[in-house]
PDB file of C-alpha atoms and ligand atoms in Angstrom:
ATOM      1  CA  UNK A   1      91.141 124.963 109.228  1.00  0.00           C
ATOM      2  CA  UNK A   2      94.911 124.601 109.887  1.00  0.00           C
ATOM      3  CA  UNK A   3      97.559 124.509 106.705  1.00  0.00           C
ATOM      4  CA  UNK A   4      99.694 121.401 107.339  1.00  0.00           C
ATOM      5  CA  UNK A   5     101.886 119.443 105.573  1.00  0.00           C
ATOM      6  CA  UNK A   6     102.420 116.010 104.806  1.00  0.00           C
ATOM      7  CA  UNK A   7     105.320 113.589 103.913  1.00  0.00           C
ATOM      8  CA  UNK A   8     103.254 111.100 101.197  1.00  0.00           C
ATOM      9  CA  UNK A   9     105.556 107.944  99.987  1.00  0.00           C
ATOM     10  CA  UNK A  10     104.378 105.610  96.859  1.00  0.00           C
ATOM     11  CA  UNK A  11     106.078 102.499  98.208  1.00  0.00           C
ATOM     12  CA  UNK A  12     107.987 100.230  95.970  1.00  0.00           C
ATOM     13  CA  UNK A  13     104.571  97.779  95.570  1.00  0.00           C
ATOM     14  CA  UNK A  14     103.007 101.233  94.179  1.00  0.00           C
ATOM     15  CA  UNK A  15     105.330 101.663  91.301  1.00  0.00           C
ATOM     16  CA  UNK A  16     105.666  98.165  90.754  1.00  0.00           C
ATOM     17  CA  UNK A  17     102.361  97.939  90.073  1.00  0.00           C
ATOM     18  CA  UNK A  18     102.167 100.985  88.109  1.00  0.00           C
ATOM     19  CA  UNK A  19     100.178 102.345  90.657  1.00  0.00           C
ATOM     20  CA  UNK A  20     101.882 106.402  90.508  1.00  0.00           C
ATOM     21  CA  UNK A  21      98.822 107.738  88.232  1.00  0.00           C
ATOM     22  CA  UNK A  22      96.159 106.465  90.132  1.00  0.00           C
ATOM     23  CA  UNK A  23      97.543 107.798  93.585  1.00  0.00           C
ATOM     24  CA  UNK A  24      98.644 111.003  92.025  1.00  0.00           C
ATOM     25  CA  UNK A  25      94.621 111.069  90.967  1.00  0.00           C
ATOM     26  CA  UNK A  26      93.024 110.268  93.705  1.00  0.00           C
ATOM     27  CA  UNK A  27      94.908 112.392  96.270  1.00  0.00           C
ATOM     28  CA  UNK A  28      94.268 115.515  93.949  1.00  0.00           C
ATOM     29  CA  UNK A  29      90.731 115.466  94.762  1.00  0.00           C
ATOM     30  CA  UNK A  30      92.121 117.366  98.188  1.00  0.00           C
ATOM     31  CA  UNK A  31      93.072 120.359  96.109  1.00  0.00           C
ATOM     32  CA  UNK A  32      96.364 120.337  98.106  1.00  0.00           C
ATOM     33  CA  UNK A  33      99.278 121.764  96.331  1.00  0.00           C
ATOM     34  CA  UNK A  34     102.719 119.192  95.871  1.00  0.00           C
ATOM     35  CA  UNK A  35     105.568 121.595  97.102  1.00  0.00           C
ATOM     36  CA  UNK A  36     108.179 118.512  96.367  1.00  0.00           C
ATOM     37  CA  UNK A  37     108.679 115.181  94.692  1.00  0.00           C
ATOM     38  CA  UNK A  38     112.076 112.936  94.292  1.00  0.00           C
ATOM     39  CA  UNK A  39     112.112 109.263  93.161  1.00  0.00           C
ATOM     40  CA  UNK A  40     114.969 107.386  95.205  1.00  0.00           C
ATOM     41  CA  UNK A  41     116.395 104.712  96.044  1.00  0.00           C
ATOM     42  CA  UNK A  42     115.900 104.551 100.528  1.00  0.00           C
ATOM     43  CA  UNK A  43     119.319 103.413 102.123  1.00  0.00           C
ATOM     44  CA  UNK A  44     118.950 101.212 105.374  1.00  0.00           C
ATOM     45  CA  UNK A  45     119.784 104.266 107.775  1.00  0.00           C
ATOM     46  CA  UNK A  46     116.506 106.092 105.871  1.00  0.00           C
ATOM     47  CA  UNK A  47     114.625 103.387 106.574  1.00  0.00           C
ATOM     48  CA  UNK A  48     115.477 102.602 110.235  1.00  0.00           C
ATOM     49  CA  UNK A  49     114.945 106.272 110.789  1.00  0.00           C
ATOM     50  CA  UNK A  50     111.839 106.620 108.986  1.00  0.00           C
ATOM     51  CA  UNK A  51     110.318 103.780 110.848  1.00  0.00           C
ATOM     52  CA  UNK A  52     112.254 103.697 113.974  1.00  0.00           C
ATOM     53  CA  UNK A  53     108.992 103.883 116.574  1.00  0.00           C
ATOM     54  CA  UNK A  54     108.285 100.334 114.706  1.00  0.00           C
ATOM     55  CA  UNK A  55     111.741  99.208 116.257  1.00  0.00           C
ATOM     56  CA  UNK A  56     110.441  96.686 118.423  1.00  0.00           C
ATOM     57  CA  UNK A  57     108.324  95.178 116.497  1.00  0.00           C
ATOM     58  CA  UNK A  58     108.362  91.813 115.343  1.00  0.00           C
ATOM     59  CA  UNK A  59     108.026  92.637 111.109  1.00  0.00           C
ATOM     60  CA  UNK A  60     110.498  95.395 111.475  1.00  0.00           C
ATOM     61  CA  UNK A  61     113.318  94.059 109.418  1.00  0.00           C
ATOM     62  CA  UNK A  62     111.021  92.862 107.025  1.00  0.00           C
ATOM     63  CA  UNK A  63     109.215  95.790 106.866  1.00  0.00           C
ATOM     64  CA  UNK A  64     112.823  98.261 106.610  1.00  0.00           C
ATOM     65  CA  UNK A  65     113.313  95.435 103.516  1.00  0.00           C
ATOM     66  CA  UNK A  66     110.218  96.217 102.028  1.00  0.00           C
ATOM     67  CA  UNK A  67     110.419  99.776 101.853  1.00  0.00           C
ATOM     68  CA  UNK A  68     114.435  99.465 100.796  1.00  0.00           C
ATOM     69  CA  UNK A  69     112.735  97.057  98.014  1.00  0.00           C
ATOM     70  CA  UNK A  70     113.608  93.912  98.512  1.00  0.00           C
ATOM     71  CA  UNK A  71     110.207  92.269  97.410  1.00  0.00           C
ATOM     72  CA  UNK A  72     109.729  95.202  94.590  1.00  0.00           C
ATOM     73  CA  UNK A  73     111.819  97.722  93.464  1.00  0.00           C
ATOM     74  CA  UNK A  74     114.639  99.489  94.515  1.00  0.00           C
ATOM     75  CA  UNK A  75     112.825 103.114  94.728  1.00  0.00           C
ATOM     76  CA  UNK A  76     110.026 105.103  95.699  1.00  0.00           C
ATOM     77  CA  UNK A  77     108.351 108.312  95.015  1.00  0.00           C
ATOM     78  CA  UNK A  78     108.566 110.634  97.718  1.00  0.00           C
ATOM     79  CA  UNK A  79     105.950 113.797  97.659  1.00  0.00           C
ATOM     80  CA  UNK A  80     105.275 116.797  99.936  1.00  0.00           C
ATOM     81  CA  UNK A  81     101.764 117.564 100.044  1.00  0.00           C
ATOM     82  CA  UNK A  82     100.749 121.178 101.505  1.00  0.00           C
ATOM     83  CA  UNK A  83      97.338 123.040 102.130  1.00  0.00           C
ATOM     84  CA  UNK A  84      94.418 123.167 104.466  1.00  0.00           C
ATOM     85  CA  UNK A  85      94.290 120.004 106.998  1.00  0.00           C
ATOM     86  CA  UNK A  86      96.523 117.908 104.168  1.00  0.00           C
ATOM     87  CA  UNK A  87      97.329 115.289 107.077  1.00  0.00           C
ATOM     88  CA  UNK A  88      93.874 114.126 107.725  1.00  0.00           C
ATOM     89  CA  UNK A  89      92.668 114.447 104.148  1.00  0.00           C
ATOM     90  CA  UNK A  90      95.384 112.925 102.321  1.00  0.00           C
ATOM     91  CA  UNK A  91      94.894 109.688 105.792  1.00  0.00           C
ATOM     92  CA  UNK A  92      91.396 109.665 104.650  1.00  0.00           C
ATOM     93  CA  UNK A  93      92.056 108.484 101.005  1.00  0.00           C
ATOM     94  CA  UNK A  94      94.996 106.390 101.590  1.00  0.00           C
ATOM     95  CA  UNK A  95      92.626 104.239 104.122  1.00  0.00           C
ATOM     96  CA  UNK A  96      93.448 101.736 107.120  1.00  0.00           C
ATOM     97  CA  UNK A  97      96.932 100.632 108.019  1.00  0.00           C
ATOM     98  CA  UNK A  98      95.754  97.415 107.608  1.00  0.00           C
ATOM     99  CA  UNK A  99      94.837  96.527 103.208  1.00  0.00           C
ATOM    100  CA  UNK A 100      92.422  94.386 104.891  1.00  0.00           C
ATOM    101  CA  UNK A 101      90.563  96.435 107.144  1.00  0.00           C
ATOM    102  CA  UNK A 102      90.997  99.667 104.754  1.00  0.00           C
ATOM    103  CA  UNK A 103      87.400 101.210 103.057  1.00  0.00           C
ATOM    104  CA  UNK A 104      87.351  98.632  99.956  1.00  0.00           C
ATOM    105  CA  UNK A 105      87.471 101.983  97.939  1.00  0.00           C
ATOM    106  CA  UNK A 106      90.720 103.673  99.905  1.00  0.00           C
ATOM    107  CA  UNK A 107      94.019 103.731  98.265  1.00  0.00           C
ATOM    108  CA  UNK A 108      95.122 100.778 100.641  1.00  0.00           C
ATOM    109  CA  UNK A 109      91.682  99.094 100.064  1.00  0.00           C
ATOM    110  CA  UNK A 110      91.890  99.174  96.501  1.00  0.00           C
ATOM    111  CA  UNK A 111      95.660  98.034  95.787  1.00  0.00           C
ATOM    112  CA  UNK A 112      97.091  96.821  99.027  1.00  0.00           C
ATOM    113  CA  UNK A 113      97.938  92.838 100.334  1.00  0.00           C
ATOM    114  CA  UNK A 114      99.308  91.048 102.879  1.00  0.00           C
ATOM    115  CA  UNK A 115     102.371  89.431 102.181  1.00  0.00           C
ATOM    116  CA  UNK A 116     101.615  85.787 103.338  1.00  0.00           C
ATOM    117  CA  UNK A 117     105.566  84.722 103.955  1.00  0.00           C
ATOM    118  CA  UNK A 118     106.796  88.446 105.662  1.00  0.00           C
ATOM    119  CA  UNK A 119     103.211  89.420 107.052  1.00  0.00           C
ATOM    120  CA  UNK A 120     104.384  92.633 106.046  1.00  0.00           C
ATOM    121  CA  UNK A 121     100.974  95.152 105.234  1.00  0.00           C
ATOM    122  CA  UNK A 122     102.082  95.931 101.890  1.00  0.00           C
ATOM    123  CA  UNK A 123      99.917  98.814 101.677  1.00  0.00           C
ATOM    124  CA  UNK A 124     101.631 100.954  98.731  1.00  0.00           C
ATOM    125  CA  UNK A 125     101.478 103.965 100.079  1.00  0.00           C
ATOM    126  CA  UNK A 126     103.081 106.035 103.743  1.00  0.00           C
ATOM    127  CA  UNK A 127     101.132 109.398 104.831  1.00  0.00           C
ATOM    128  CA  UNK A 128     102.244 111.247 107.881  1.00  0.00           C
ATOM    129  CA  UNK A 129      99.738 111.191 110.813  1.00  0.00           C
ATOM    130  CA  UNK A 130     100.823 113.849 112.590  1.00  0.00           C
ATOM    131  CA  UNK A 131     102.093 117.787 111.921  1.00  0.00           C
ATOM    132  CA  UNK A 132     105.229 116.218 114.877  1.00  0.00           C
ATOM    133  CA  UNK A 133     105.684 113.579 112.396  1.00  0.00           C
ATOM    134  CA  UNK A 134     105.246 115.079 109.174  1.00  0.00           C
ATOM    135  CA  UNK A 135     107.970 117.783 109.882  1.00  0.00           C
ATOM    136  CA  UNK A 136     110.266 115.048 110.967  1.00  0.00           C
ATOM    137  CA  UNK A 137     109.981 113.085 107.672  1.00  0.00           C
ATOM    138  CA  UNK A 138     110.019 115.558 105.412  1.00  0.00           C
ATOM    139  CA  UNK A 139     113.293 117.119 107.062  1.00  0.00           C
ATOM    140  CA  UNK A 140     114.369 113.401 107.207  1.00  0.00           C
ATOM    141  CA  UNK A 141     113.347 113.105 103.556  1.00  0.00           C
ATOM    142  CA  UNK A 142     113.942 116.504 101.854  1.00  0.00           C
ATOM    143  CA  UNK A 143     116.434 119.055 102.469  1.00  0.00           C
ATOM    144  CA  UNK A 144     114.771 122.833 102.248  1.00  0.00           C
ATOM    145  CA  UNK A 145     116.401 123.130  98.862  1.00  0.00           C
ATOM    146  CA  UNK A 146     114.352 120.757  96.991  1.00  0.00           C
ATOM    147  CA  UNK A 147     110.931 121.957  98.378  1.00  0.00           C
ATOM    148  CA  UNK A 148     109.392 125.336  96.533  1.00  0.00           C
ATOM    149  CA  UNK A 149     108.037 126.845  99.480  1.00  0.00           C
ATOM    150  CA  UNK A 150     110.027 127.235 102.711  1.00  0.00           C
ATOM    151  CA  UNK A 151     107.690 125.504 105.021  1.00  0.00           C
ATOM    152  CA  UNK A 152     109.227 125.182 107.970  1.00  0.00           C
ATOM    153  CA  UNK A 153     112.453 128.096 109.510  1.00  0.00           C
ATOM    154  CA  UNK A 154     115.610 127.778 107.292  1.00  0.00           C
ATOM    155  CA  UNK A 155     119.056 128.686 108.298  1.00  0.00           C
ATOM    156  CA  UNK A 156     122.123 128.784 105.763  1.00  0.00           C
ATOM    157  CA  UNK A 157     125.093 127.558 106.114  1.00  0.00           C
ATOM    158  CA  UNK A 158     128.534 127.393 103.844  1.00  0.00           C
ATOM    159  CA  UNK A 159     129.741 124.133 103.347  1.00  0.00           C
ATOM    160  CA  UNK A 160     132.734 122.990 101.751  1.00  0.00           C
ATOM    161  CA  UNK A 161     131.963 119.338 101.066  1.00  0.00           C
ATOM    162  CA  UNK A 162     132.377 118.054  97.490  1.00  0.00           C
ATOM    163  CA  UNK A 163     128.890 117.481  95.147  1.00  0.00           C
ATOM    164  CA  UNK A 164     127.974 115.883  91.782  1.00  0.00           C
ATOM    165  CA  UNK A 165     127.931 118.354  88.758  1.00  0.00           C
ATOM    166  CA  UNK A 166     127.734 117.667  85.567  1.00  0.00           C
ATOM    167  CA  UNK A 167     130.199 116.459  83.501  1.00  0.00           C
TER     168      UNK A 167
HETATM  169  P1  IDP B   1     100.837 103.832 108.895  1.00  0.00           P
HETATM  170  O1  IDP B   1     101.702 103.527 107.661  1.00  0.00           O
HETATM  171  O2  IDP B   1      99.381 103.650 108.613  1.00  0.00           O
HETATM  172  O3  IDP B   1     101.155 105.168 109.518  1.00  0.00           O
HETATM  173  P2  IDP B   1     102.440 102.545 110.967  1.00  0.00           P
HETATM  174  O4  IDP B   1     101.930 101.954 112.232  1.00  0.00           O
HETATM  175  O5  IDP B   1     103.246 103.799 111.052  1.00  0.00           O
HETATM  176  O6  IDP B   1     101.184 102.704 109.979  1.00  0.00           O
HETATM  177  O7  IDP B   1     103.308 101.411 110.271  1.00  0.00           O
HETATM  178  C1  IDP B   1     104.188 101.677 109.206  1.00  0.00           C
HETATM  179  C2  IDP B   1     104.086 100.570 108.174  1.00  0.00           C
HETATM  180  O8  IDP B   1     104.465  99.317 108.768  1.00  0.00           O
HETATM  181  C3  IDP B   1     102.672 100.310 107.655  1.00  0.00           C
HETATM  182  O9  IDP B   1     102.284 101.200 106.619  1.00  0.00           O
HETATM  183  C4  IDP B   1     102.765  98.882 107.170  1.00  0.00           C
HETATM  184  O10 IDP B   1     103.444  98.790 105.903  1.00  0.00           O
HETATM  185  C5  IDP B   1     103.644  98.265 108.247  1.00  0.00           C
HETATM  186  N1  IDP B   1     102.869  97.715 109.376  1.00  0.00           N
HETATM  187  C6  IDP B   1     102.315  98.405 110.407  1.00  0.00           C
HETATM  188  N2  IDP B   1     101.690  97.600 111.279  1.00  0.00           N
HETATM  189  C7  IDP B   1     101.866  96.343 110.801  1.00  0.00           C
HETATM  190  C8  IDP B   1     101.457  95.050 111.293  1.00  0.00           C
HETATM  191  O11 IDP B   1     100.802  94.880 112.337  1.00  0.00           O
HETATM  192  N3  IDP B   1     101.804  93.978 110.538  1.00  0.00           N
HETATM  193  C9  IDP B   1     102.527  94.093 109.376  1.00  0.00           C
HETATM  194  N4  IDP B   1     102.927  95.278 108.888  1.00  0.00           N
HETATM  195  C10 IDP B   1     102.609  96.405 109.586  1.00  0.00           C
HETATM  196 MG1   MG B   2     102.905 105.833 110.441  1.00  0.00          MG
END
């Protein structure tokens, strides 16, 4: 048993369709432990770098809309999952890539569709499939600050740039 982690998203479909409970549910029967969570809104150079081994494809502006939230809503719930084999467990209940070809009781299965006009899987729901790929979205996605366990080597370094503080 290896302890990985694993970037999960709740896609704009997923919180449109009030869908944040029910995920939250179902991936707790892993046991894994959530070491971050953000809601944002995904700018177009997130996207195209989230996705960018989907460059070539033919739905890939449709799909960098869709996650942006174009078809939905302009956010998304982003989660770091951590624990024993996390990647393969939390893969196992979101289900298929495909909402069609998903297990009829998988995450995608349950609550995903096809969009007819974009052909876009709108499958409410990214998991990493890799440990490569899940330290390269959550370092995409999170900065080291916002995660409460340092999961992968830190460094610090003193930056001048301005920031929001309250008013
Ligand atoms: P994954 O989300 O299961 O890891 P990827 O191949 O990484 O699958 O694709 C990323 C996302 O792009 C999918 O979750 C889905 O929303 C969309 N997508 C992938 N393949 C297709 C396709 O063949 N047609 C339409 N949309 C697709
Ligand atoms: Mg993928």
């Amino acid at each position: 048993m290896v302890v990985q982690q694993s970037l999960v998203i709740i896609k704009p479909d997923g919180l449109v369709k009030s869908l944040t409970g029910n995920i939250i549910t179902a991936l707790s029967e892993t046991k894994l432990k959530i070491v971050g969570a953000k809601i944002l809104k995904v700018s177009r150079e997130l996207a195209e770098k989230h996705y960018e081994h989907l460059k070539s494809k033919p739905f890939f502006n449709e799909l960098i809309d869709y996650i942006m939230g174009k078809y939905h809503t302009d956010r998304v719930l982003a989660l770091v999952y951590h624990g024993e084999e996390a990647i393969n467990k939390i893969r196992e209940i979101c289900g298929a890539t495909n909402p069609e070809e998903a297990s009829p009781i998988s995450i995608r299965g349950k609550y995903g569709r096809i969009n007819s006009k974009t052909k876009v899987f709108e499958n409410v729901i990214h998991a990493s499939d890799t440990e490569e790929n899940a330290k390269r979205e959550i370092q995409l996605w999170f900065s080291p600050s916002e995660l409460t366990e340092i999961i992968y080597p830190i460094k610090t370094e003193f930056l001048t740039s301005p920031k929001l503080v309250w008013a």
